XYZ file of C-alpha atoms in Angstrom:
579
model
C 141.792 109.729 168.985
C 143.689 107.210 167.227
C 143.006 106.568 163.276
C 142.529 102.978 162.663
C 143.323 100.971 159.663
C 140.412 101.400 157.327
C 139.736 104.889 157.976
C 136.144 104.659 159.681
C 135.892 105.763 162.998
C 132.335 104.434 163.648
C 132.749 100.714 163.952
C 130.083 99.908 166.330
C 127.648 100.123 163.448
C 126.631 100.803 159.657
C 124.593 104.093 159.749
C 121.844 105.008 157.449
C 124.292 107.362 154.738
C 128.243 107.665 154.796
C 129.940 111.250 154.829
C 133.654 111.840 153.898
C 136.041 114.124 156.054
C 139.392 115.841 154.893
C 141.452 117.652 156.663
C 145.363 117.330 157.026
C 144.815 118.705 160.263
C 144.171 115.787 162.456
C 142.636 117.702 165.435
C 139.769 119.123 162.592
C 139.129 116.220 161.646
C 138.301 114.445 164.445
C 136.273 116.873 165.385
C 134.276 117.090 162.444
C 134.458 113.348 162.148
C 132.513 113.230 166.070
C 129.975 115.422 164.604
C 129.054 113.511 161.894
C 129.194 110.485 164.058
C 126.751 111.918 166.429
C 124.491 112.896 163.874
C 123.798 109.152 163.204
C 125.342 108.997 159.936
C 128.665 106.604 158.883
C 131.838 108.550 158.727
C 135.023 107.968 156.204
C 138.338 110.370 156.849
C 141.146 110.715 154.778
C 144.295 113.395 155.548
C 145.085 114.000 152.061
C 143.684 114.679 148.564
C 145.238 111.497 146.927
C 143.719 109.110 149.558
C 140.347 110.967 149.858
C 139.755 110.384 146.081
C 140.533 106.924 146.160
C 137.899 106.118 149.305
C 135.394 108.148 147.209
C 135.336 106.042 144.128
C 135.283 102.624 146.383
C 132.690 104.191 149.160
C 130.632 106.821 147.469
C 129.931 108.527 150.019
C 126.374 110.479 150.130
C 128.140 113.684 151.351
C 131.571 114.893 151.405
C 133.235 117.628 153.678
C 136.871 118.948 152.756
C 139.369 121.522 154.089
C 140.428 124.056 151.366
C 143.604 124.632 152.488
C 145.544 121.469 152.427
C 149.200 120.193 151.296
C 149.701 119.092 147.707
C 145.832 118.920 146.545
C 143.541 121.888 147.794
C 140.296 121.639 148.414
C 139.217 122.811 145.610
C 140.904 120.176 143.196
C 139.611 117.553 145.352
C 136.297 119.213 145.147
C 136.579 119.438 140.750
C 138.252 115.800 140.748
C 135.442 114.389 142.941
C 132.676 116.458 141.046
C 134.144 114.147 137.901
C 134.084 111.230 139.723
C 130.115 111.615 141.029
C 129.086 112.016 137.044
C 125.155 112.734 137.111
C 125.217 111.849 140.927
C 124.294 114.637 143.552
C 126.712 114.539 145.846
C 126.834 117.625 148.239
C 130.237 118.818 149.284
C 130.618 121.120 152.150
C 134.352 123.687 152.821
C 136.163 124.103 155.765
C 138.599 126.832 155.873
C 140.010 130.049 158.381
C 140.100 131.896 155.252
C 136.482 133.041 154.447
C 136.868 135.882 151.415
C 134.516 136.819 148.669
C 137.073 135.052 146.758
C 137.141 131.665 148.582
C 133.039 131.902 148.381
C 133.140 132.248 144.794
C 136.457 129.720 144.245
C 133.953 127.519 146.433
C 131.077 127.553 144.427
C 132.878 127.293 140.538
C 134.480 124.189 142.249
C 131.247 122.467 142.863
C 130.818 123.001 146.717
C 127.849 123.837 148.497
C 128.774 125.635 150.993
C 131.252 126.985 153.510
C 131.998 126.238 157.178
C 134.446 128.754 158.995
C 137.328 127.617 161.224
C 137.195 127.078 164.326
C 133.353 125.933 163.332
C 130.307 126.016 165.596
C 129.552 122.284 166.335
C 125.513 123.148 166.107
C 125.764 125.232 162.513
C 127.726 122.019 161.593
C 125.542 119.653 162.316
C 122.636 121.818 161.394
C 124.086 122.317 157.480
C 124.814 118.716 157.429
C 121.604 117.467 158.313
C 120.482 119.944 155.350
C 122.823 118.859 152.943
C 121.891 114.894 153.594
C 118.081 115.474 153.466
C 119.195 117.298 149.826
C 121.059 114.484 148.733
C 118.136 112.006 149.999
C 115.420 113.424 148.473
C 117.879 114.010 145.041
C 118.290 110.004 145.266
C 114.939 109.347 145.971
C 113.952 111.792 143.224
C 116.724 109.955 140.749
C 115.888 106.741 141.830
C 111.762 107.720 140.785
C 113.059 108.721 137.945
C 114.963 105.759 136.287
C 111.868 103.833 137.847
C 109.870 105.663 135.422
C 112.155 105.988 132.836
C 112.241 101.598 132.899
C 108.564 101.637 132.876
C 108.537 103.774 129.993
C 110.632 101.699 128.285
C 109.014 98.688 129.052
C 105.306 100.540 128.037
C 106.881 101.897 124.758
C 108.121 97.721 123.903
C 104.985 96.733 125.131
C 103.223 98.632 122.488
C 105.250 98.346 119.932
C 104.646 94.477 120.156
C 100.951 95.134 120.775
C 100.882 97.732 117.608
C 102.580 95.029 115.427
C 100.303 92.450 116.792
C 97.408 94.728 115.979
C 98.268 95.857 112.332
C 99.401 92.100 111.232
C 95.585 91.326 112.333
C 94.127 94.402 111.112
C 95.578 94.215 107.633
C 94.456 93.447 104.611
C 95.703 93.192 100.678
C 91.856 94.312 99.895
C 92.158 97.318 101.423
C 95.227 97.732 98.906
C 92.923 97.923 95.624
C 93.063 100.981 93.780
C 89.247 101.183 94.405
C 89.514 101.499 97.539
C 90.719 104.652 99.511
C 90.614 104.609 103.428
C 91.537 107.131 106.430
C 92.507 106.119 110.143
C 92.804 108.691 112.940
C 93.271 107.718 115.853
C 93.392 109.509 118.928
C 95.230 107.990 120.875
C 98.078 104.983 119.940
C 95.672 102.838 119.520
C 92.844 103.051 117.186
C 89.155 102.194 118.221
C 88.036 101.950 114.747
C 88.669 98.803 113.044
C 88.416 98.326 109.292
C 88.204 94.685 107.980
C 88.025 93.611 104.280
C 88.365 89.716 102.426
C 86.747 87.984 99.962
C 84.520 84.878 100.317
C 85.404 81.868 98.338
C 82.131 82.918 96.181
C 84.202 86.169 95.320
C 81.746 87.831 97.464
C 83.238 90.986 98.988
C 83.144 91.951 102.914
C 83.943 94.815 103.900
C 83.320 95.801 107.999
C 84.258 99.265 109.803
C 83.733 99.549 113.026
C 83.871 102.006 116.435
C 84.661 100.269 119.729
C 83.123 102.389 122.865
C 85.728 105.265 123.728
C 89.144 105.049 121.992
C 92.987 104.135 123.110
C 93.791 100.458 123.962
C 90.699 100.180 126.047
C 88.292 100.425 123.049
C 90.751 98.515 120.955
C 90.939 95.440 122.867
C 88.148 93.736 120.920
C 89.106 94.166 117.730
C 91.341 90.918 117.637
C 89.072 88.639 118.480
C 86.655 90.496 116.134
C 89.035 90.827 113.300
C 89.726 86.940 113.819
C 86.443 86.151 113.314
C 85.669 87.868 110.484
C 88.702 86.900 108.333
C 88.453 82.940 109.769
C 84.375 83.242 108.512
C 84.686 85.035 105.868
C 87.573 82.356 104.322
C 85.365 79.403 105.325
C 82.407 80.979 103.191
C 80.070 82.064 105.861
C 77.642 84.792 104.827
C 76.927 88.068 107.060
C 74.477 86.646 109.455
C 76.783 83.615 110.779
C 79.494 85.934 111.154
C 77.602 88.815 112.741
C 75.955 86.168 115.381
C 79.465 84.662 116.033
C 81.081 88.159 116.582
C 78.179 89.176 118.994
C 78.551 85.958 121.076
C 82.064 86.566 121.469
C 81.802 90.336 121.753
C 79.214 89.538 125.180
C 81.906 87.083 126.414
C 84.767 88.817 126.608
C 84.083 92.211 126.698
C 83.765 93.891 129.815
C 80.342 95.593 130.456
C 79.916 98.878 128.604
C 82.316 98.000 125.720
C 80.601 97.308 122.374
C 81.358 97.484 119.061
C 79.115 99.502 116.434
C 79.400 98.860 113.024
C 79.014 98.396 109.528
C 78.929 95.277 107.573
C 78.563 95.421 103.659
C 78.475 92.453 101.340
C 79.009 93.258 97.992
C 78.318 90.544 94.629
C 80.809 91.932 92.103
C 78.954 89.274 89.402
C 75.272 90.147 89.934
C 76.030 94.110 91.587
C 74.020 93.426 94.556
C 75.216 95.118 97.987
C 73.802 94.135 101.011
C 74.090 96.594 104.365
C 73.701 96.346 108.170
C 73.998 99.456 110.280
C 74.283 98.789 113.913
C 75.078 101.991 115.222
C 77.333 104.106 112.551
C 76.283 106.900 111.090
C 74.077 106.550 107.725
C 75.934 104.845 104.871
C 75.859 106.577 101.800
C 75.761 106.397 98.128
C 77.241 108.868 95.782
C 76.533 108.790 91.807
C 79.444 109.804 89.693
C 77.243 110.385 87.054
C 74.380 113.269 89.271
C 77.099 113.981 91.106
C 74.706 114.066 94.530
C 73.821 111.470 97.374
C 71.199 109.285 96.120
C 70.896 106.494 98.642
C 71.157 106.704 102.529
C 71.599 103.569 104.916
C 70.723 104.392 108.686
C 71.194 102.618 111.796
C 68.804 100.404 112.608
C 70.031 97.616 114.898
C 71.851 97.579 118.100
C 75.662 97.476 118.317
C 77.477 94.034 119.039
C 78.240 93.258 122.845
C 74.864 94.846 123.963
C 71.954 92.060 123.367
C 72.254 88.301 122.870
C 69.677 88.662 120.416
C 70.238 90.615 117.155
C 67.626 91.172 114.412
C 69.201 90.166 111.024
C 66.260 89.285 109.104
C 64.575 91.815 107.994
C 67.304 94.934 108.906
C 69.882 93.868 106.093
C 69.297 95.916 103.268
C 69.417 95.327 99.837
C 71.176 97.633 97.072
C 71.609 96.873 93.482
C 74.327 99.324 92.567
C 74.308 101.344 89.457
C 76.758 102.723 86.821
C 79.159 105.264 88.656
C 78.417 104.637 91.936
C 80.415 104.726 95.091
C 80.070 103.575 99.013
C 80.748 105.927 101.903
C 81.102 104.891 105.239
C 82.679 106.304 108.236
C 82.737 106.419 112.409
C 80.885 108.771 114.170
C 84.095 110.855 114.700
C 83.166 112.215 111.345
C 80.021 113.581 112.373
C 80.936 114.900 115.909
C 83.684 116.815 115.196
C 83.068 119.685 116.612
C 84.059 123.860 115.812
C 85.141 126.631 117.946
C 81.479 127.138 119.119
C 81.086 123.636 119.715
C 78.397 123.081 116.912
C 78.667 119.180 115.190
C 79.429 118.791 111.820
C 76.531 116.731 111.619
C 75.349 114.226 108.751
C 73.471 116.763 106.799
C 76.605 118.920 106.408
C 77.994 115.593 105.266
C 75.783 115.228 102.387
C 75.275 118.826 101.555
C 78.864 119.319 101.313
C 78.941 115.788 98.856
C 76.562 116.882 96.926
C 78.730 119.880 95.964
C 81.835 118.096 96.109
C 83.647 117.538 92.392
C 87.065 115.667 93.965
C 88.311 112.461 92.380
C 88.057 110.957 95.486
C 85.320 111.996 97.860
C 86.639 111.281 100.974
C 89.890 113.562 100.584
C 87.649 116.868 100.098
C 85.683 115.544 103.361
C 89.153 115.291 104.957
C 89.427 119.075 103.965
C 86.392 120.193 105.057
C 86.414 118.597 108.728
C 89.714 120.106 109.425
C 88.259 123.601 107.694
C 85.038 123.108 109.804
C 87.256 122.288 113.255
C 89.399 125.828 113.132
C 92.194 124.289 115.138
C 90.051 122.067 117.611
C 91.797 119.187 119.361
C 90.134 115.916 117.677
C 88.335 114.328 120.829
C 87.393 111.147 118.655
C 88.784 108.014 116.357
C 88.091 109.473 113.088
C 87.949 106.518 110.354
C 86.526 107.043 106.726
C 86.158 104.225 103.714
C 85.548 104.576 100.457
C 84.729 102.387 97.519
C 84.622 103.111 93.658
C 82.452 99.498 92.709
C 83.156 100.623 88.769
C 87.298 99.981 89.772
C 86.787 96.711 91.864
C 88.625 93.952 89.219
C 89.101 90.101 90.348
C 88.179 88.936 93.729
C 91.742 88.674 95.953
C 91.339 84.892 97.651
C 89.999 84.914 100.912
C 92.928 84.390 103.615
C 93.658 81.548 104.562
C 96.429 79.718 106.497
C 96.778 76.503 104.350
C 96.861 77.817 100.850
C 100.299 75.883 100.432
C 99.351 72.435 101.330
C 99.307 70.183 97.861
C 95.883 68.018 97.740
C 96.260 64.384 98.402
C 96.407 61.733 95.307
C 94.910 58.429 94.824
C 92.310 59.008 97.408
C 88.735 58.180 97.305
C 85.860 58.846 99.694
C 82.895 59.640 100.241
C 80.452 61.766 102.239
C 76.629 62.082 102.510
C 74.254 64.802 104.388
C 70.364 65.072 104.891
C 69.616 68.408 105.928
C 66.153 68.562 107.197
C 63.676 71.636 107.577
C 65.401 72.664 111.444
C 68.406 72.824 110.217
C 67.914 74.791 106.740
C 66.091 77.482 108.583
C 68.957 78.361 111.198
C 72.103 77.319 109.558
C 74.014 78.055 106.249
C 75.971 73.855 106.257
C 77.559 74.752 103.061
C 80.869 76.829 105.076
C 81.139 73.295 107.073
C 81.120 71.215 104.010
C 83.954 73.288 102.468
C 85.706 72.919 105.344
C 85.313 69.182 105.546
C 86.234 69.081 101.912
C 89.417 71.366 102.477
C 90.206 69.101 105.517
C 90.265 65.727 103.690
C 91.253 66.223 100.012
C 93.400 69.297 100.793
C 92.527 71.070 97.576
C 92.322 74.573 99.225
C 93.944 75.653 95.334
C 90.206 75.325 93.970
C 88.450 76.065 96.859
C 87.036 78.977 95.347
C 85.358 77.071 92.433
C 84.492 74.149 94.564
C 83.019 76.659 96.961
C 80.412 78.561 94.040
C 79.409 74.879 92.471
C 78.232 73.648 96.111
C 77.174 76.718 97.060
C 74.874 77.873 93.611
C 73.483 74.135 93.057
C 72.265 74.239 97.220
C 70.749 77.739 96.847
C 68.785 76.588 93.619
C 67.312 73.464 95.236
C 66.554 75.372 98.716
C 65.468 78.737 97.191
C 63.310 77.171 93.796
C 63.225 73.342 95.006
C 62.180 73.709 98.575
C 60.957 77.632 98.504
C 59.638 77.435 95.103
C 60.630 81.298 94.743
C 60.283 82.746 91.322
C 63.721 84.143 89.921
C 61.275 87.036 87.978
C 61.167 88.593 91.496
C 64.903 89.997 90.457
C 63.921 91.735 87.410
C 61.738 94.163 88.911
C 63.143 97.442 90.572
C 64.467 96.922 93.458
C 63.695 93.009 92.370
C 66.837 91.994 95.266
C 65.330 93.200 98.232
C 61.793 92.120 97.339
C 63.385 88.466 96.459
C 65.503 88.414 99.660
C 62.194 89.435 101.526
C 59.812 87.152 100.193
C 62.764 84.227 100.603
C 62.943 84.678 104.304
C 59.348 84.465 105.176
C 58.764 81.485 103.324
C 61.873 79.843 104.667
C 60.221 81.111 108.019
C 57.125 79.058 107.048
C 58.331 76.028 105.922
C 57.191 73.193 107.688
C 58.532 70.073 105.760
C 60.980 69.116 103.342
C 64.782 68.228 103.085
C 67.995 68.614 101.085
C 70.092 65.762 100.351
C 73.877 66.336 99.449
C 76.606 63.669 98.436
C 79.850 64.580 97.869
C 82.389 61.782 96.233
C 86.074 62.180 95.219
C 87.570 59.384 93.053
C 91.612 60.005 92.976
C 93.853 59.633 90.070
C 97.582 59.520 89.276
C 97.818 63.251 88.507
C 94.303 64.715 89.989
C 90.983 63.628 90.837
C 86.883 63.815 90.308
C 84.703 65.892 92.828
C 81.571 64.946 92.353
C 78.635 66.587 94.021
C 74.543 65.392 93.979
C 72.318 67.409 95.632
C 68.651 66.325 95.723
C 65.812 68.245 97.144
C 62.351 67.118 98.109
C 60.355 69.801 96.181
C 57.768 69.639 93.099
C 60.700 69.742 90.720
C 60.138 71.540 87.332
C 60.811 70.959 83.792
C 64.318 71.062 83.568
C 64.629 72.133 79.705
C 64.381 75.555 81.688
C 68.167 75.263 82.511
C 69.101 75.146 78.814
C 67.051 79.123 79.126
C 68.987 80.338 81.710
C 72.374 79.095 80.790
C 71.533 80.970 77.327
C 70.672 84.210 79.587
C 73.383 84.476 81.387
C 72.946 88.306 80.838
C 69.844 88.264 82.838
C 69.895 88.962 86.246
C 68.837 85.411 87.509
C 70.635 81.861 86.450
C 74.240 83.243 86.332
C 75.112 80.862 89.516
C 74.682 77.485 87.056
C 75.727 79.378 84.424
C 79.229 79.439 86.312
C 78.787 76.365 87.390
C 77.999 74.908 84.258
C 81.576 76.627 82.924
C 83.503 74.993 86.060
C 82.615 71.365 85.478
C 83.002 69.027 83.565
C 79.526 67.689 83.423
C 76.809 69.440 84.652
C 73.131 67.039 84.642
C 69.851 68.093 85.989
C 67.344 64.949 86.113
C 64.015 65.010 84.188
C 62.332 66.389 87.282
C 64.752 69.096 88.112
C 64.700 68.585 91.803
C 67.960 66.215 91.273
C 71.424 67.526 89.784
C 75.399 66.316 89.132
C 77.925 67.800 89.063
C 81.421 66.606 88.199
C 84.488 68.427 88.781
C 88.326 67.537 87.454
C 90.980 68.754 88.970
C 95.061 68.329 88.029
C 98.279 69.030 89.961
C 99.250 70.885 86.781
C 96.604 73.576 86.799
């Protein structure tokens, strides 16, 4: 048989894997060359070392098949040289030789072969050990080829996340959650955490803090917490108080969520200026309240309400409760990953535990020694939940941090004047808080998102009073009393509940000026009115625990006039590039 010019000897067609034969004996080779060729697979020859090398690193051949003893390069150089040539490739190589000695098996094997083939060789034990060698070096391709699959998913997962992760902490964080009153614990499971924990301030200097527990844990039980987190910290910035945000969060929650995902949670609100705390528990385990001072649990907040994502309808009237928090106190919330941990006989740590252990506890900070005592308590146990604790010192909580917002750099417009007037009617009052949506508006046309916060509590305070004492006709007195916020608070919602007429009026106008401008805001109300020499009282008592809202007011304007009947009031505002 006659070797043609490219050294191939099957040209009729391109077989499934390619095998290279050499042998300087041309009558072995051809032989082994038919063999391969019957065998279905592609064959490459070469007579020489030099040549055989040089078809391997253009061809790379799936198997190779080489003569030990051959002029100039043995077989066993070849072997070595193509062994450096293959790198991390499998490539089997199979000797021929009329020489078979425990020394040529072993020279065989340090040389990278596979196996040998005695001359004159069997034409079936041929065949048979290359059929052998092929299915190895298939299934080692298929196996490599599985393998840098996965190794490129991998590495696209692992980017995937990081980007996700990133994603998720820029939404999740928050310069709050930075105050030295304020110590916190995350622990995921999993990469992802299924406990969120959300804190701002309203423009009110209100605080809000939320923790919450998506179902399960991992990036399953964290996909909510974006849209969640978004609405809080968009809400909470525009001024919106617990309820609005709460309703918002649910709506969105039952939209997007798949079915069986919810979110329980906490929400507190906490007044810094009067030291009221307002709580809804929708599925968490019981907030608590720990005294500095007894050094014990005195106050426990339990569940009461169903988590978000379950229920378009969600009770928020009479299930917030009220707190008016006392000299050394602190807040203590956490997921139920607290409670559930479990010990080497399976028993739950359990919210009595919790507050036993507290109420023994002498740490600085309490929820370091509960850190402690869950791992104590687990011996070793694998953590099968999101375990998330928060904790709050309200005796260290200084000035309100500005809620976040997205346009804090925009300078207000100048020479602009304007106007804008709402009637708020009896439908409206009892459903919706409009002041939010007036800030906004405000914000929106004047651009003076520098002083929203003060233009945000002189709205807000002078509103309240005409609803709550024009419209209501509550009795601040109810606030003195123990307990005097919860009882107010109650007795406000049922008669907003029962009011059947009445209105609010509210004009705002803005006269510009070279350097600045006037805000000026008149808010009328349709009630009795009352003798409004009382004002002069309150602003005098700004100790008390009512009238501190015009009290601030009254330091924020300029002018500050209640009519003769009380049930009218201005308010003028000045405001200067230069402040």
């Amino acid at each position: 048989m006659k070797l043609n010019k490219t050294n191939t000897l099957n040209d009729d067609a391109v077989s499934r894997q390619k095998i290279l034969v050499i042998d300087d004996n041309v009558v072995d080779l051809n032989i082994a060359a038919e063999i391969v060729k019957s065998e279905g697979y592609q064959v490459l020859i070469a007579t020489n070392g030099l040549s055989a090398l040089d078809i391997f690193a253009k061809e790379k051949p799936d198997m190779v098949i080489v003569d030990i003893l051959m002029e100039g390069m043995d077989g066993y150089e070849v072997s070595n040289r193509i062994g450096q040539l293959a790198k991390d490739e499998f490539v089997p190589i199979l000797f021929l030789t009329s020489l078979e000695t425990i020394d040529s098996k072993v020279r065989c094997y340090e040389s990278g072969g596979i196996d040998i083939v005695s001359k004159p060789f069997d034409k079936t034990v041929l065949a048979s050990k290359i059929n052998t060698f092929i299915s190895l070096s298939s299934l080692y391709q298929d196996n490599n080829l599985q393998r840098q699959e996965l190794e490129y998913h991998n590495a696209q997962l692992k980017q995937n996340y990081d980007v996700a992760n990133k994603v998720f902490e820029k939404v999740m964080h928050s310069d709050v959650l930075m105050s030295p009153a304020v110590k916190y614990s995350l622990s995921p499971v999993s990469v992802f955490n299924g406990d969120i924990l959300l804190a701002a301030y309203r423009p009110s200097g209100e605080l809000h803090i939320m923790l919450g527990d998506f179902t399960g844990h991992g990036i399953s039980a964290a996909i909510g917490a974006i849209p969640a987190a978004d609405i809080f910290y968009e809400m909470t910035a525009k001024g919106f108080d617990v309820a609005e945000i709460l309703q918002e969060m649910n709506t969105k929650m039952l939209r997007i969520l798949p079915r069986g995902l919810f979110l329980a949670l906490c929400f507190i609100a906490f007044d810094k200026k009067s030291e009221k705390l307002s709580i809804w528990n929708a599925g968490l385990p019981d907030v608590l309240v720990y005294n500095n001072n007894s050094k014990r649990v005195t106050e426990r907040f339990s569940s009461n309400n169903y988590p978000l994502g379950i229920s378009n309808v969600i009770n928020l009237s009479d299930t917030v409760e009220r707190y008016h928090v006392n000299s050394g106190d602190r807040l203590l919330l956490f997921t139920d990953g607290v409670i559930e941990t479990r010990n080497k006989d399976k028993e739950l740590y359990g919210i009595d535990r919790v507050v036993n252990y507290l109420n023994n506890c002498r740490s600085e900070w309490l929820i370091d020694s509960l850190q402690l005592n869950l791992v104590k308590f687990a011996g070793g146990e694998n953590q099968l939940d999101d375990v998330s604790i928060f904790e709050i010192d309200f005796t260290g909580i200084d000035k309100p941090i500005a809620a976040r917002t997205d346009s804090v750099d925009i300078q207000p417009l100048l020479d602009s004047s304007w106007k804008i007037e709402y009637d708020f009617g009896v439908n409206i009052l009892k459903v919706l808080d409009p002041i939010p949506n007036v800030i906004q508006t405000i914000m929106e046309m004047q651009k003076l998102n520098k002083y929203k916060q003060s233009i945000f509590i002189i709205i807000r305070e002078l509103f309240v009073n005409a609803l709550d004492h024009g419209l209501l006709e509550l009795d601040s007195g109810f606030k003195q009393a123990a307990k005097g916020f919860s009882v107010y608070m109650n007795e406000r919602q049922s008669r907003l509940g029962k009011l059947q007429k009445g209105n609010i009026k509210l004009v705002v106008e803005h006269t510009g000026t070279a350097d600045g401008g006037v805000l000026e805001v008149i808010i009328e109300d349709s009630g009795k009115g009352f003798d409004s020499r009382t004002i002069q009282d309150h602003l005098q008592l700004s100790n008390s625990k009512h009238g501190r809202g015009i009290f601030m007011v009254n330091m924020i304007c300029e002018s500050l006039h209640f009519s003769d009947t009380g049930n009218r009031v201005h308010a003028a505002f000045h405001w200067t590039l230069a402040a």
